[in-house]
mmCIF file of C-alpha atoms in Angstrom:
data_model
loop_
_atom_site.group_PDB
_atom_site.id
_atom_site.type_symbol
_atom_site.label_atom_id
_atom_site.label_comp_id
_atom_site.label_asym_id
_atom_site.label_seq_id
_atom_site.Cartn_x
_atom_site.Cartn_y
_atom_site.Cartn_z
ATOM 1 C CA ALA Q 3 97.477 112.685 104.878
ATOM 2 C CA GLN Q 4 95.616 111.071 102.276
ATOM 3 C CA SER Q 5 93.100 109.060 101.250
ATOM 4 C CA VAL Q 6 90.908 107.907 98.327
ATOM 5 C CA THR Q 7 87.432 106.637 98.675
ATOM 6 C CA GLN Q 8 86.328 104.322 95.603
ATOM 7 C CA LEU Q 9 82.630 104.681 95.364
ATOM 8 C CA GLY Q 10 81.149 101.552 94.752
ATOM 9 C CA SER Q 11 82.436 98.217 95.982
ATOM 10 C CA HIS Q 12 80.941 96.196 93.199
ATOM 11 C CA VAL Q 13 79.791 97.318 89.754
ATOM 12 C CA SER Q 14 78.065 95.341 87.463
ATOM 13 C CA VAL Q 15 77.963 95.930 83.514
ATOM 14 C CA SER Q 16 76.369 94.265 80.838
ATOM 15 C CA GLU Q 17 79.367 93.620 77.738
ATOM 16 C CA GLY Q 18 79.637 96.897 75.837
ATOM 17 C CA ALA Q 19 78.046 99.232 78.050
ATOM 18 C CA LEU Q 20 80.366 102.043 79.395
ATOM 19 C CA VAL Q 21 82.399 100.942 82.572
ATOM 20 C CA LEU Q 22 82.698 103.738 85.169
ATOM 21 C CA LEU Q 23 84.115 103.542 88.381
ATOM 22 C CA ARG Q 24 84.284 106.162 90.784
ATOM 23 C CA CYS Q 25 87.563 107.701 93.080
ATOM 24 C CA ASN Q 26 87.678 110.939 94.593
ATOM 25 C CA TYR Q 27 91.228 111.782 97.331
ATOM 26 C CA SER Q 28 92.269 113.815 99.474
ATOM 27 C CA SER Q 29 95.467 115.223 99.229
ATOM 28 C CA SER Q 30 96.804 118.844 100.641
ATOM 29 C CA VAL Q 31 99.459 118.749 98.376
ATOM 30 C CA PRO Q 32 99.034 118.218 94.173
ATOM 31 C CA PRO Q 33 99.073 114.705 94.192
ATOM 32 C CA TYR Q 34 99.668 111.762 91.490
ATOM 33 C CA LEU Q 35 96.743 108.849 91.238
ATOM 34 C CA PHE Q 36 96.844 105.973 89.544
ATOM 35 C CA TRP Q 37 94.581 102.787 88.334
ATOM 36 C CA TYR Q 38 95.920 99.353 89.014
ATOM 37 C CA VAL Q 39 93.972 96.051 88.118
ATOM 38 C CA GLN Q 40 94.234 93.229 89.951
ATOM 39 C CA TYR Q 41 92.768 90.269 87.888
ATOM 40 C CA PRO Q 42 92.541 87.195 90.531
ATOM 41 C CA ASN Q 43 95.241 85.081 91.817
ATOM 42 C CA GLN Q 44 97.560 87.647 90.532
ATOM 43 C CA GLY Q 45 99.486 90.849 91.727
ATOM 44 C CA LEU Q 46 97.931 94.336 90.869
ATOM 45 C CA GLN Q 47 98.810 95.840 87.292
ATOM 46 C CA LEU Q 48 98.826 98.833 86.458
ATOM 47 C CA LEU Q 49 96.376 100.564 83.991
ATOM 48 C CA LEU Q 50 97.732 104.480 84.311
ATOM 49 C CA LYS Q 51 98.794 107.036 86.299
ATOM 50 C CA TYR Q 52 98.028 110.847 86.383
ATOM 51 C CA THR Q 53 101.389 112.770 87.964
ATOM 52 C CA THR Q 54 101.013 116.327 85.694
ATOM 53 C CA GLY Q 55 100.035 117.701 82.447
ATOM 54 C CA ALA Q 56 97.047 116.762 80.216
ATOM 55 C CA THR Q 57 94.259 115.814 82.832
ATOM 56 C CA LEU Q 58 92.705 113.454 80.148
ATOM 57 C CA VAL Q 59 95.416 110.083 80.454
ATOM 58 C CA LYS Q 60 94.953 107.237 78.777
ATOM 59 C CA GLY Q 61 95.730 103.927 79.985
ATOM 60 C CA ILE Q 62 96.498 100.326 78.518
ATOM 61 C CA ASN Q 63 92.828 97.932 77.364
ATOM 62 C CA GLY Q 64 91.357 101.002 76.415
ATOM 63 C CA PHE Q 65 90.775 102.581 79.683
ATOM 64 C CA GLU Q 66 90.950 106.294 80.372
ATOM 65 C CA ALA Q 67 90.379 108.585 83.602
ATOM 66 C CA GLU Q 68 90.338 112.742 83.991
ATOM 67 C CA PHE Q 69 91.562 114.208 86.768
ATOM 68 C CA LYS Q 70 89.020 117.020 88.053
ATOM 69 C CA LYS Q 71 90.990 118.957 90.685
ATOM 70 C CA SER Q 72 88.202 120.866 91.592
ATOM 71 C CA GLU Q 73 85.888 118.006 92.354
ATOM 72 C CA THR Q 74 88.797 115.673 93.491
ATOM 73 C CA SER Q 75 88.245 112.745 91.487
ATOM 74 C CA PHE Q 76 89.518 110.619 89.131
ATOM 75 C CA HIS Q 77 87.107 108.860 88.163
ATOM 76 C CA LEU Q 78 88.183 105.760 85.471
ATOM 77 C CA THR Q 79 86.157 105.226 82.341
ATOM 78 C CA LYS Q 80 86.171 102.348 79.454
ATOM 79 C CA PRO Q 81 83.765 103.008 76.592
ATOM 80 C CA SER Q 82 82.943 99.807 75.988
ATOM 81 C CA ALA Q 83 83.285 96.534 78.607
ATOM 82 C CA HIS Q 84 84.341 92.972 77.355
ATOM 83 C CA MET Q 85 84.391 90.000 79.385
ATOM 84 C CA SER Q 86 88.703 90.227 80.088
ATOM 85 C CA ASP Q 87 87.666 93.315 82.091
ATOM 86 C CA ALA Q 88 86.361 91.786 85.081
ATOM 87 C CA ALA Q 89 88.427 91.922 87.896
ATOM 88 C CA GLU Q 90 88.872 94.109 90.841
ATOM 89 C CA TYR Q 91 90.483 98.137 90.299
ATOM 90 C CA PHE Q 92 92.320 100.277 93.178
ATOM 91 C CA CYS Q 93 92.624 103.430 92.891
ATOM 92 C CA ALA Q 94 95.826 104.816 94.644
ATOM 93 C CA VAL Q 95 96.857 108.690 94.963
ATOM 94 C CA SER Q 96 100.675 109.425 96.365
ATOM 95 C CA ASP Q 97 103.010 112.540 95.951
ATOM 96 C CA ARG Q 98 106.395 113.435 95.448
ATOM 97 C CA ASP Q 99 107.574 111.989 98.710
ATOM 98 C CA THR Q 100 105.036 108.814 99.831
ATOM 99 C CA PRO Q 101 103.973 105.903 98.625
ATOM 100 C CA LEU Q 102 101.141 104.429 97.547
ATOM 101 C CA VAL Q 103 97.900 104.775 99.346
ATOM 102 C CA PHE Q 104 94.939 102.650 98.218
ATOM 103 C CA GLY Q 105 91.114 102.836 97.985
ATOM 104 C CA LYS Q 106 89.349 99.317 99.162
ATOM 105 C CA GLY Q 107 88.599 98.597 94.877
ATOM 106 C CA THR Q 108 85.716 98.057 93.556
ATOM 107 C CA ARG Q 109 84.896 94.783 91.597
ATOM 108 C CA LEU Q 110 84.164 95.154 87.827
ATOM 109 C CA SER Q 111 81.469 92.221 86.930
ATOM 110 C CA VAL Q 112 80.957 91.994 83.099
ATOM 111 C CA ILE Q 113 77.044 90.441 81.944
ATOM 112 C CA ALA Q 114 77.362 88.878 78.772
ATOM 113 C CA ASP E 10 105.153 89.419 84.115
ATOM 114 C CA SER E 11 106.004 92.215 85.933
ATOM 115 C CA GLY E 12 109.534 90.671 87.056
ATOM 116 C CA VAL E 13 109.007 90.960 90.153
ATOM 117 C CA THR E 14 109.445 87.414 92.081
ATOM 118 C CA GLN E 15 107.869 86.508 95.290
ATOM 119 C CA THR E 16 108.729 83.633 96.993
ATOM 120 C CA PRO E 17 107.257 81.538 97.926
ATOM 121 C CA LYS E 18 103.538 81.204 96.530
ATOM 122 C CA HIS E 19 101.751 79.817 99.639
ATOM 123 C CA LEU E 20 102.872 79.509 102.983
ATOM 124 C CA ILE E 21 100.542 77.482 105.876
ATOM 125 C CA THR E 22 102.032 78.034 109.340
ATOM 126 C CA ALA E 23 100.309 77.984 113.133
ATOM 127 C CA THR E 24 100.156 80.882 115.588
ATOM 128 C CA GLY E 25 103.654 81.985 117.515
ATOM 129 C CA GLN E 26 105.541 80.770 114.725
ATOM 130 C CA ARG E 27 107.895 82.858 112.626
ATOM 131 C CA VAL E 28 108.058 83.042 108.785
ATOM 132 C CA THR E 29 110.195 84.429 106.002
ATOM 133 C CA LEU E 30 109.084 86.482 102.481
ATOM 134 C CA ARG E 31 111.140 86.861 99.555
ATOM 135 C CA CYS E 32 111.167 88.997 96.741
ATOM 136 C CA SER E 33 112.761 90.287 94.164
ATOM 137 C CA PRO E 34 112.645 93.058 92.656
ATOM 138 C CA ARG E 35 112.561 94.232 88.783
ATOM 139 C CA SER E 36 116.168 94.237 87.487
ATOM 140 C CA GLY E 37 117.356 97.841 88.179
ATOM 141 C CA ASP E 38 114.759 98.818 90.208
ATOM 142 C CA LEU E 39 116.175 100.143 93.242
ATOM 143 C CA SER E 40 112.980 100.329 95.542
ATOM 144 C CA VAL E 41 110.926 98.176 96.693
ATOM 145 C CA TYR E 42 107.956 98.008 98.383
ATOM 146 C CA TRP E 43 105.644 95.674 101.201
ATOM 147 C CA TYR E 44 102.096 95.514 100.904
ATOM 148 C CA GLN E 45 99.582 93.255 103.272
ATOM 149 C CA GLN E 46 96.122 92.376 101.535
ATOM 150 C CA SER E 47 93.143 91.569 103.706
ATOM 151 C CA LEU E 48 89.453 91.292 103.360
ATOM 152 C CA ASP E 49 88.779 93.619 106.273
ATOM 153 C CA GLN E 50 91.765 96.079 106.094
ATOM 154 C CA GLY E 51 92.585 96.487 102.265
ATOM 155 C CA LEU E 52 95.732 97.355 100.499
ATOM 156 C CA GLN E 53 97.988 98.520 102.936
ATOM 157 C CA PHE E 54 101.423 99.876 102.723
ATOM 158 C CA LEU E 55 103.734 98.401 104.828
ATOM 159 C CA ILE E 56 107.390 99.672 104.278
ATOM 160 C CA GLN E 57 109.836 100.464 101.642
ATOM 161 C CA TYR E 58 113.420 100.326 100.688
ATOM 162 C CA TYR E 59 115.378 102.118 98.425
ATOM 163 C CA ASN E 60 119.153 101.316 97.438
ATOM 164 C CA GLY E 61 119.654 99.154 100.672
ATOM 165 C CA GLU E 62 117.916 101.615 103.274
ATOM 166 C CA GLU E 63 114.486 101.885 105.101
ATOM 167 C CA ARG E 64 112.973 105.097 103.421
ATOM 168 C CA ALA E 65 109.365 104.610 104.374
ATOM 169 C CA LYS E 66 107.717 102.945 106.765
ATOM 170 C CA GLY E 67 103.282 102.642 106.784
ATOM 171 C CA ASN E 68 101.456 100.605 108.584
ATOM 172 C CA ILE E 69 103.472 97.647 110.228
ATOM 173 C CA LEU E 70 103.948 96.300 113.407
ATOM 174 C CA GLU E 71 106.129 96.131 115.603
ATOM 175 C CA ARG E 72 106.367 92.202 115.064
ATOM 176 C CA PHE E 73 106.937 92.169 111.455
ATOM 177 C CA SER E 74 110.323 93.715 109.892
ATOM 178 C CA ALA E 75 112.081 94.302 106.517
ATOM 179 C CA GLN E 76 115.270 94.054 105.376
ATOM 180 C CA GLN E 77 116.872 95.521 101.337
ATOM 181 C CA PHE E 78 119.955 93.403 100.959
ATOM 182 C CA PRO E 79 123.043 94.407 98.842
ATOM 183 C CA ASP E 80 121.436 92.365 95.443
ATOM 184 C CA LEU E 81 118.453 94.339 96.171
ATOM 185 C CA HIS E 82 116.413 91.940 96.810
ATOM 186 C CA SER E 83 113.677 92.061 100.215
ATOM 187 C CA GLU E 84 113.052 90.039 103.092
ATOM 188 C CA LEU E 85 109.392 90.587 104.956
ATOM 189 C CA ASN E 86 110.018 88.528 107.947
ATOM 190 C CA LEU E 87 106.780 87.649 110.065
ATOM 191 C CA SER E 88 107.215 87.056 113.798
ATOM 192 C CA SER E 89 104.830 85.590 116.322
ATOM 193 C CA LEU E 90 102.075 85.302 114.309
ATOM 194 C CA GLU E 91 98.328 85.713 114.737
ATOM 195 C CA LEU E 92 95.249 85.046 113.262
ATOM 196 C CA GLY E 93 95.026 87.839 111.711
ATOM 197 C CA ASP E 94 98.357 87.868 110.081
ATOM 198 C CA SER E 95 96.675 85.610 107.827
ATOM 199 C CA ALA E 96 96.588 87.790 104.091
ATOM 200 C CA LEU E 97 98.139 87.806 100.763
ATOM 201 C CA TYR E 98 101.444 89.957 100.772
ATOM 202 C CA PHE E 99 102.857 92.214 97.841
ATOM 203 C CA CYS E 100 105.968 93.132 96.836
ATOM 204 C CA ALA E 101 106.373 95.935 94.677
ATOM 205 C CA SER E 102 109.703 97.896 92.454
ATOM 206 C CA SER E 103 110.202 100.384 91.388
ATOM 207 C CA ALA E 104 113.037 102.613 89.740
ATOM 208 C CA LEU E 105 113.278 105.239 91.928
ATOM 209 C CA ARG E 106 112.214 106.305 95.478
ATOM 210 C CA GLY E 107 109.673 109.112 94.653
ATOM 211 C CA GLY E 108 106.187 108.948 94.552
ATOM 212 C CA GLY E 109 105.324 109.486 91.326
ATOM 213 C CA ASN E 110 107.249 106.211 89.863
ATOM 214 C CA GLU E 111 104.986 102.884 88.680
ATOM 215 C CA GLN E 112 105.376 100.578 91.023
ATOM 216 C CA PHE E 113 105.544 97.106 89.455
ATOM 217 C CA PHE E 114 103.650 94.115 91.616
ATOM 218 C CA GLY E 115 104.778 90.396 92.238
ATOM 219 C CA PRO E 116 102.199 87.939 92.011
ATOM 220 C CA GLY E 117 102.399 87.564 96.700
ATOM 221 C CA THR E 118 102.377 85.238 98.884
ATOM 222 C CA ARG E 119 99.119 83.981 100.114
ATOM 223 C CA LEU E 120 100.088 83.353 104.156
ATOM 224 C CA THR E 121 97.493 81.516 106.503
ATOM 225 C CA VAL E 122 98.022 81.625 110.198
ATOM 226 C CA LEU E 123 96.176 78.408 111.450
#
């Protein structure tokens, strides 16, 4: 069975600082990996995804993530945090035939 | 706006009752997924339909059922409601049925069981 662990239920950064949200996965087959963002009172929006190919994936709003098979990780980064980045972030894993399995989420706060 | 619509936005009901949540996928999407989001369980996959057929089942209780109609909209039926069923229920859609496809999420239906 697949699973996702997001380290840190709450991360707080200063505006302009590096954002790093950690995600480790478990999968017995080559995984597909996703990061979704959820703003208050809204549904989830896809930030980026990795299926095959280049391991460094660029997404919307300046976010990127790197698939590291040896570390079973897919951490999300952004060089400079903006106030509008404050939201809940979810890492998810699937494979060719299975639905998404989500982590418990990390709430990102950005301090002015 | 993801293109996925869900009705109603909010639902307040009593224990033991039955409710129906409705989802219209993005135009052209054949797959519909239902998720439950609660504080203690997080985001849990419930069930997936692809072009009218059940494709995958997750942590869906026997009191819950779903279907996808010929026009591709889907309904999630929750019966014999309990306090613990209070949650946000999301519908998502994707063009294809496989796991690697982007899912587009609706705004959710917030269910409160009193």
